[in-house]
mmCIF file of C-alpha atoms and ligand atoms in Angstrom:
data_model
loop_
_atom_site.group_PDB
_atom_site.id
_atom_site.type_symbol
_atom_site.label_atom_id
_atom_site.label_comp_id
_atom_site.label_asym_id
_atom_site.label_seq_id
_atom_site.Cartn_x
_atom_site.Cartn_y
_atom_site.Cartn_z
ATOM 1 C CA UNK A 1453 -10.838 -18.506 -4.402
ATOM 2 C CA UNK A 1454 -10.197 -16.801 -1.070
ATOM 3 C CA UNK A 1455 -11.668 -18.898 1.753
ATOM 4 C CA UNK A 1456 -12.224 -17.441 5.208
ATOM 5 C CA UNK A 1457 -13.961 -18.429 8.409
ATOM 6 C CA UNK A 1458 -16.218 -15.650 9.534
ATOM 7 C CA UNK A 1459 -18.351 -14.553 12.438
ATOM 8 C CA UNK A 1460 -21.484 -13.129 10.771
ATOM 9 C CA UNK A 1461 -24.599 -11.586 12.319
ATOM 10 C CA UNK A 1462 -26.253 -15.038 12.772
ATOM 11 C CA UNK A 1463 -23.294 -17.254 13.655
ATOM 12 C CA UNK A 1464 -20.133 -18.649 12.110
ATOM 13 C CA UNK A 1465 -19.365 -20.152 8.709
ATOM 14 C CA UNK A 1466 -16.772 -20.698 6.057
ATOM 15 C CA UNK A 1467 -17.096 -18.073 3.338
ATOM 16 C CA UNK A 1468 -15.709 -17.185 -0.070
ATOM 17 C CA UNK A 1469 -14.402 -13.621 -0.107
ATOM 18 C CA UNK A 1470 -15.386 -11.817 -3.285
ATOM 19 C CA UNK A 1471 -14.522 -8.382 -4.651
ATOM 20 C CA UNK A 1472 -12.287 -5.698 -3.212
ATOM 21 C CA UNK A 1473 -12.598 -2.427 -1.341
ATOM 22 C CA UNK A 1474 -16.037 -1.116 -0.386
ATOM 23 C CA UNK A 1475 -17.849 -3.734 -2.517
ATOM 24 C CA UNK A 1476 -16.138 -6.738 -0.923
ATOM 25 C CA UNK A 1477 -18.491 -9.470 0.268
ATOM 26 C CA UNK A 1478 -18.362 -12.752 2.157
ATOM 27 C CA UNK A 1479 -20.441 -15.492 0.512
ATOM 28 C CA UNK A 1480 -21.356 -18.307 2.886
ATOM 29 C CA UNK A 1481 -19.999 -21.777 2.037
ATOM 30 C CA UNK A 1482 -22.199 -24.750 2.948
ATOM 31 C CA UNK A 1483 -20.605 -27.077 5.511
ATOM 32 C CA UNK A 1484 -16.875 -27.048 4.681
ATOM 33 C CA UNK A 1485 -14.535 -25.726 1.994
ATOM 34 C CA UNK A 1486 -13.003 -29.049 0.888
ATOM 35 C CA UNK A 1487 -13.702 -30.703 -2.457
ATOM 36 C CA UNK A 1488 -16.170 -28.604 -4.439
ATOM 37 C CA UNK A 1489 -17.333 -25.847 -2.070
ATOM 38 C CA UNK A 1490 -21.021 -24.974 -2.467
ATOM 39 C CA UNK A 1491 -22.356 -21.498 -1.725
ATOM 40 C CA UNK A 1492 -25.597 -21.214 0.248
ATOM 41 C CA UNK A 1493 -26.609 -17.899 -1.313
ATOM 42 C CA UNK A 1494 -26.325 -15.961 1.944
ATOM 43 C CA UNK A 1495 -23.811 -13.131 1.774
ATOM 44 C CA UNK A 1496 -22.721 -10.135 3.823
ATOM 45 C CA UNK A 1497 -20.653 -7.017 3.184
ATOM 46 C CA UNK A 1498 -17.144 -7.808 4.350
ATOM 47 C CA UNK A 1499 -17.402 -4.881 6.760
ATOM 48 C CA UNK A 1500 -20.262 -6.654 8.586
ATOM 49 C CA UNK A 1501 -18.330 -9.836 9.404
ATOM 50 C CA UNK A 1502 -15.239 -10.640 11.458
ATOM 51 C CA UNK A 1503 -12.496 -12.834 10.052
ATOM 52 C CA UNK A 1504 -11.618 -15.799 12.286
ATOM 53 C CA UNK A 1505 -8.671 -18.164 11.895
ATOM 54 C CA UNK A 1506 -9.394 -19.501 8.377
ATOM 55 C CA UNK A 1507 -9.109 -23.123 9.493
ATOM 56 C CA UNK A 1508 -9.130 -25.067 12.773
ATOM 57 C CA UNK A 1509 -6.438 -27.609 11.897
ATOM 58 C CA UNK A 1510 -6.556 -31.172 13.223
ATOM 59 C CA UNK A 1511 -2.781 -30.798 13.586
ATOM 60 C CA UNK A 1512 -0.060 -28.285 12.802
ATOM 61 C CA UNK A 1513 3.294 -29.486 11.547
ATOM 62 C CA UNK A 1514 6.160 -27.025 11.864
ATOM 63 C CA UNK A 1515 9.361 -27.166 9.835
ATOM 64 C CA UNK A 1516 12.591 -26.132 11.582
ATOM 65 C CA UNK A 1517 15.479 -24.276 9.936
ATOM 66 C CA UNK A 1518 14.126 -24.228 6.400
ATOM 67 C CA UNK A 1519 15.849 -20.972 5.376
ATOM 68 C CA UNK A 1520 19.667 -20.981 5.362
ATOM 69 C CA UNK A 1521 20.012 -17.490 6.851
ATOM 70 C CA UNK A 1522 17.705 -18.391 9.764
ATOM 71 C CA UNK A 1523 19.615 -21.631 10.439
ATOM 72 C CA UNK A 1524 22.757 -19.493 10.602
ATOM 73 C CA UNK A 1525 21.273 -16.939 13.024
ATOM 74 C CA UNK A 1526 20.221 -19.853 15.275
ATOM 75 C CA UNK A 1527 23.872 -20.915 15.371
ATOM 76 C CA UNK A 1528 23.765 -24.038 13.249
ATOM 77 C CA UNK A 1529 23.784 -25.444 9.755
ATOM 78 C CA UNK A 1530 20.604 -26.229 7.902
ATOM 79 C CA UNK A 1531 19.786 -29.945 8.256
ATOM 80 C CA UNK A 1532 19.954 -32.037 5.065
ATOM 81 C CA UNK A 1533 16.408 -33.336 5.573
ATOM 82 C CA UNK A 1534 13.365 -31.421 6.880
ATOM 83 C CA UNK A 1535 13.125 -31.283 10.688
ATOM 84 C CA UNK A 1536 9.505 -31.469 11.819
ATOM 85 C CA UNK A 1537 7.711 -30.677 15.051
ATOM 86 C CA UNK A 1538 4.088 -30.357 16.148
ATOM 87 C CA UNK A 1539 2.157 -27.404 17.487
ATOM 88 C CA UNK A 1540 -1.156 -28.111 19.252
ATOM 89 C CA UNK A 1541 -4.376 -27.087 17.521
ATOM 90 C CA UNK A 1542 -5.278 -25.153 20.680
ATOM 91 C CA UNK A 1543 -2.525 -22.628 19.867
ATOM 92 C CA UNK A 1544 -4.464 -21.282 16.872
ATOM 93 C CA UNK A 1545 -5.853 -17.753 16.919
ATOM 94 C CA UNK A 1546 -7.209 -15.566 14.130
ATOM 95 C CA UNK A 1547 -6.344 -12.112 12.811
ATOM 96 C CA UNK A 1548 -6.498 -9.344 15.411
ATOM 97 C CA UNK A 1549 -6.568 -11.699 18.396
ATOM 98 C CA UNK A 1550 -3.860 -10.997 20.982
ATOM 99 C CA UNK A 1551 -0.756 -13.159 21.306
ATOM 100 C CA UNK A 1552 -0.517 -13.669 25.072
ATOM 101 C CA UNK A 1553 3.000 -13.794 26.465
ATOM 102 C CA UNK A 1554 3.197 -16.447 29.193
ATOM 103 C CA UNK A 1555 4.678 -15.319 32.524
ATOM 104 C CA UNK A 1556 7.152 -18.221 32.593
ATOM 105 C CA UNK A 1557 9.056 -17.024 29.511
ATOM 106 C CA UNK A 1558 11.309 -13.986 29.259
ATOM 107 C CA UNK A 1559 11.654 -14.068 25.484
ATOM 108 C CA UNK A 1560 8.861 -14.796 22.999
ATOM 109 C CA UNK A 1561 9.686 -14.379 19.303
ATOM 110 C CA UNK A 1562 7.597 -13.899 16.158
ATOM 111 C CA UNK A 1563 8.330 -16.191 13.187
ATOM 112 C CA UNK A 1564 6.569 -15.147 9.979
ATOM 113 C CA UNK A 1565 5.876 -18.151 7.751
ATOM 114 C CA UNK A 1566 4.064 -19.326 4.648
ATOM 115 C CA UNK A 1567 1.428 -21.865 5.765
ATOM 116 C CA UNK A 1568 0.165 -24.714 3.599
ATOM 117 C CA UNK A 1569 -3.351 -26.093 4.163
ATOM 118 C CA UNK A 1570 -4.053 -29.739 3.307
ATOM 119 C CA UNK A 1571 -7.228 -30.424 1.333
ATOM 120 C CA UNK A 1572 -7.824 -34.183 1.651
ATOM 121 C CA UNK A 1573 -6.803 -37.236 3.662
ATOM 122 C CA UNK A 1574 -3.518 -38.506 2.276
ATOM 123 C CA UNK A 1575 -0.315 -40.334 3.056
ATOM 124 C CA UNK A 1576 2.868 -41.215 1.144
ATOM 125 C CA UNK A 1577 2.248 -38.382 -1.319
ATOM 126 C CA UNK A 1578 4.981 -38.203 -3.992
ATOM 127 C CA UNK A 1579 6.436 -34.693 -4.369
ATOM 128 C CA UNK A 1580 5.186 -34.563 -7.942
ATOM 129 C CA UNK A 1581 1.594 -35.002 -6.716
ATOM 130 C CA UNK A 1582 1.790 -32.746 -3.656
ATOM 131 C CA UNK A 1583 -0.137 -29.905 -5.303
ATOM 132 C CA UNK A 1584 -3.135 -32.218 -5.746
ATOM 133 C CA UNK A 1585 -3.633 -32.687 -1.988
ATOM 134 C CA UNK A 1586 -3.537 -28.999 -1.027
ATOM 135 C CA UNK A 1587 -6.495 -26.746 -0.296
ATOM 136 C CA UNK A 1588 -4.354 -23.596 -0.490
ATOM 137 C CA UNK A 1589 -2.074 -21.201 1.332
ATOM 138 C CA UNK A 1590 -2.296 -18.763 4.198
ATOM 139 C CA UNK A 1591 0.003 -16.896 6.576
ATOM 140 C CA UNK A 1592 1.229 -18.252 9.897
ATOM 141 C CA UNK A 1593 3.191 -16.870 12.836
ATOM 142 C CA UNK A 1594 5.100 -19.684 14.554
ATOM 143 C CA UNK A 1595 5.336 -17.867 17.894
ATOM 144 C CA UNK A 1596 8.139 -19.364 19.994
ATOM 145 C CA UNK A 1597 9.287 -18.975 23.604
ATOM 146 C CA UNK A 1598 12.973 -18.896 22.673
ATOM 147 C CA UNK A 1599 14.264 -19.381 26.198
ATOM 148 C CA UNK A 1600 12.104 -22.478 26.705
ATOM 149 C CA UNK A 1601 13.121 -23.853 23.303
ATOM 150 C CA UNK A 1602 16.752 -23.670 24.405
ATOM 151 C CA UNK A 1603 16.292 -24.921 27.977
ATOM 152 C CA UNK A 1604 13.908 -27.814 27.245
ATOM 153 C CA UNK A 1605 15.901 -29.481 24.472
ATOM 154 C CA UNK A 1606 12.638 -30.151 22.638
ATOM 155 C CA UNK A 1607 10.021 -27.717 21.502
ATOM 156 C CA UNK A 1608 6.569 -28.762 22.677
ATOM 157 C CA UNK A 1609 6.352 -26.188 25.473
ATOM 158 C CA UNK A 1610 8.188 -23.413 23.604
ATOM 159 C CA UNK A 1611 5.917 -23.672 20.571
ATOM 160 C CA UNK A 1612 2.748 -24.916 22.230
ATOM 161 C CA UNK A 1613 1.381 -22.130 24.417
ATOM 162 C CA UNK A 1614 -2.167 -20.980 23.747
ATOM 163 C CA UNK A 1615 -2.209 -18.151 21.147
ATOM 164 C CA UNK A 1616 1.188 -19.196 19.702
ATOM 165 C CA UNK A 1617 -0.195 -19.990 16.230
ATOM 166 C CA UNK A 1618 -1.861 -16.986 14.567
ATOM 167 C CA UNK A 1619 -3.267 -17.996 11.146
ATOM 168 C CA UNK A 1620 -4.951 -15.959 8.431
ATOM 169 C CA UNK A 1621 -6.392 -13.744 7.207
ATOM 170 C CA UNK A 1622 -7.758 -16.248 4.644
ATOM 171 C CA UNK A 1623 -6.761 -19.257 2.516
ATOM 172 C CA UNK A 1624 -5.953 -18.539 -1.104
ATOM 173 C CA UNK A 1625 -6.506 -21.586 -3.317
ATOM 174 C CA UNK A 1626 -5.001 -20.126 -6.484
ATOM 175 C CA UNK A 1627 -1.761 -18.362 -5.557
ATOM 176 C CA UNK A 1628 1.515 -19.788 -6.873
ATOM 177 C CA UNK A 1629 3.675 -20.074 -3.750
ATOM 178 C CA UNK A 1630 7.110 -20.547 -5.314
ATOM 179 C CA UNK A 1631 8.516 -17.001 -5.124
ATOM 180 C CA UNK A 1632 6.450 -14.721 -2.879
ATOM 181 C CA UNK A 1633 7.761 -11.797 -0.842
ATOM 182 C CA UNK A 1634 7.440 -12.440 2.909
ATOM 183 C CA UNK A 1635 7.766 -9.566 5.359
ATOM 184 C CA UNK A 1636 7.327 -9.342 9.140
ATOM 185 C CA UNK A 1637 6.896 -5.967 10.817
ATOM 186 C CA UNK A 1638 6.947 -5.207 14.547
ATOM 187 C CA UNK A 1639 5.198 -1.906 15.275
ATOM 188 C CA UNK A 1640 5.725 -1.055 11.603
ATOM 189 C CA UNK A 1641 9.465 -1.755 11.620
ATOM 190 C CA UNK A 1642 10.546 -4.374 9.078
ATOM 191 C CA UNK A 1643 12.175 -7.316 10.868
ATOM 192 C CA UNK A 1644 12.006 -10.149 8.317
ATOM 193 C CA UNK A 1645 12.210 -9.568 4.581
ATOM 194 C CA UNK A 1646 12.665 -12.621 2.374
ATOM 195 C CA UNK A 1647 11.166 -14.621 -0.484
ATOM 196 C CA UNK A 1648 9.628 -18.087 -0.412
ATOM 197 C CA UNK A 1649 11.991 -19.073 -3.238
ATOM 198 C CA UNK A 1650 14.656 -19.270 -0.503
ATOM 199 C CA UNK A 1651 12.943 -22.249 1.198
ATOM 200 C CA UNK A 1652 15.590 -24.992 1.451
ATOM 201 C CA UNK A 1653 12.946 -27.707 1.167
ATOM 202 C CA UNK A 1654 10.087 -26.620 -1.062
ATOM 203 C CA UNK A 1655 6.427 -27.404 -0.514
ATOM 204 C CA UNK A 1656 6.328 -30.587 -2.673
ATOM 205 C CA UNK A 1657 9.250 -32.051 -0.732
ATOM 206 C CA UNK A 1658 7.686 -31.058 2.613
ATOM 207 C CA UNK A 1659 4.349 -32.685 1.761
ATOM 208 C CA UNK A 1660 6.168 -35.834 0.633
ATOM 209 C CA UNK A 1661 8.360 -35.897 3.744
ATOM 210 C CA UNK A 1662 5.612 -35.263 6.293
ATOM 211 C CA UNK A 1663 3.031 -37.534 4.637
ATOM 212 C CA UNK A 1664 5.577 -40.340 4.701
ATOM 213 C CA UNK A 1665 5.551 -40.057 8.500
ATOM 214 C CA UNK A 1666 1.924 -39.327 9.317
ATOM 215 C CA UNK A 1667 -1.436 -39.342 7.584
ATOM 216 C CA UNK A 1668 -2.477 -35.814 6.693
ATOM 217 C CA UNK A 1669 -6.079 -34.756 7.147
ATOM 218 C CA UNK A 1670 -8.181 -32.012 5.561
ATOM 219 C CA UNK A 1671 -7.321 -28.753 7.288
ATOM 220 C CA UNK A 1672 -3.925 -29.833 8.586
ATOM 221 C CA UNK A 1673 -1.421 -26.986 8.366
ATOM 222 C CA UNK A 1674 2.269 -27.195 7.508
ATOM 223 C CA UNK A 1675 4.232 -24.123 8.639
ATOM 224 C CA UNK A 1676 7.056 -24.039 6.119
ATOM 225 C CA UNK A 1677 9.677 -22.312 8.279
ATOM 226 C CA UNK A 1678 10.831 -18.780 8.974
ATOM 227 C CA UNK A 1679 13.583 -16.661 7.394
ATOM 228 C CA UNK A 1680 16.220 -14.647 9.264
ATOM 229 C CA UNK A 1681 15.298 -11.732 11.484
ATOM 230 C CA UNK A 1682 13.416 -13.429 14.312
ATOM 231 C CA UNK A 1683 13.225 -11.415 17.486
ATOM 232 C CA UNK A 1684 11.291 -10.781 20.678
ATOM 233 C CA UNK A 1685 7.911 -9.144 21.167
ATOM 234 C CA UNK A 1686 6.807 -7.037 24.123
ATOM 235 C CA UNK A 1687 3.349 -6.349 25.549
ATOM 236 C CA UNK A 1688 1.671 -3.467 23.748
ATOM 237 C CA UNK A 1689 3.409 -4.146 20.450
ATOM 238 C CA UNK A 1690 1.743 -5.309 17.225
ATOM 239 C CA UNK A 1691 3.193 -7.895 14.832
ATOM 240 C CA UNK A 1692 2.238 -8.136 11.145
ATOM 241 C CA UNK A 1693 3.258 -10.850 8.699
ATOM 242 C CA UNK A 1694 2.606 -10.045 5.035
ATOM 243 C CA UNK A 1695 2.984 -12.411 2.099
ATOM 244 C CA UNK A 1696 2.619 -11.225 -1.462
ATOM 245 C CA UNK A 1697 -0.790 -12.262 -2.786
ATOM 246 C CA UNK A 1698 -1.985 -13.514 0.623
ATOM 247 C CA UNK A 1699 -2.536 -10.291 2.529
ATOM 248 C CA UNK A 1700 -1.411 -9.392 6.036
ATOM 249 C CA UNK A 1701 -1.857 -11.193 9.360
ATOM 250 C CA UNK A 1702 -1.741 -8.741 12.275
ATOM 251 C CA UNK A 1703 -1.897 -9.570 15.984
ATOM 252 C CA UNK A 1704 -1.428 -7.382 19.048
ATOM 253 C CA UNK A 1705 0.775 -8.632 21.869
ATOM 254 C CA UNK A 1706 -0.351 -8.722 25.497
ATOM 255 C CA UNK A 1707 0.498 -10.493 28.715
ATOM 256 C CA UNK A 1708 -1.575 -13.471 29.764
HETATM 257 MG MG1 MG B 351 9.103 -21.658 12.704
#
């Protein structure tokens, strides 16, 4: 199932996206998409709704240096265990919404990433059971003020500005995430081109590691890390992250 959050003619809702092309529709989900989602029967042509960020996460856990070639371009070795950090929920924006470059940074980078969405409250999840606690997968852009990341020595400011966590365009509950092509384009020029099979710590290990530290809640997002090729964005540009089977997340870039 493809789960989206939509703005429809009468308000907002979660919806199941059905069909492709001109016949594509959004079928309203009652209440929330966790557990056994129930459809209300209301539906709209996809062209008549706007896709919002597919989830408003209680928290967003980022994973640092989880591709060897990105660890190398950042000037270090990949750590033996996952390195985690938090992004605030207020950083989330949906497809098509502008990433706003803050005036106090001179370098803001895109980071295309596979995003995992948690489906139930859980803690101390063994890697072998990680799949059972997931709602599905979407695309994330872990936007980072690179100069602030370096100068601050920790990452809350660099990763925490409003608009620094584009998510979308929807959550796929059925895709197998183990070996998907991931590509980031800036104004149509390919900047990152990798496969999720290159993740140093795979999704089961990440869920185990993070849930050993903190309770995970329905809707929490784990950003699994970015491959090599990160680089800066300028006002007026457009950044697109595509993952095989998950679609494309595109956001324009503006100043605040
Ligand atoms: Mg990242």
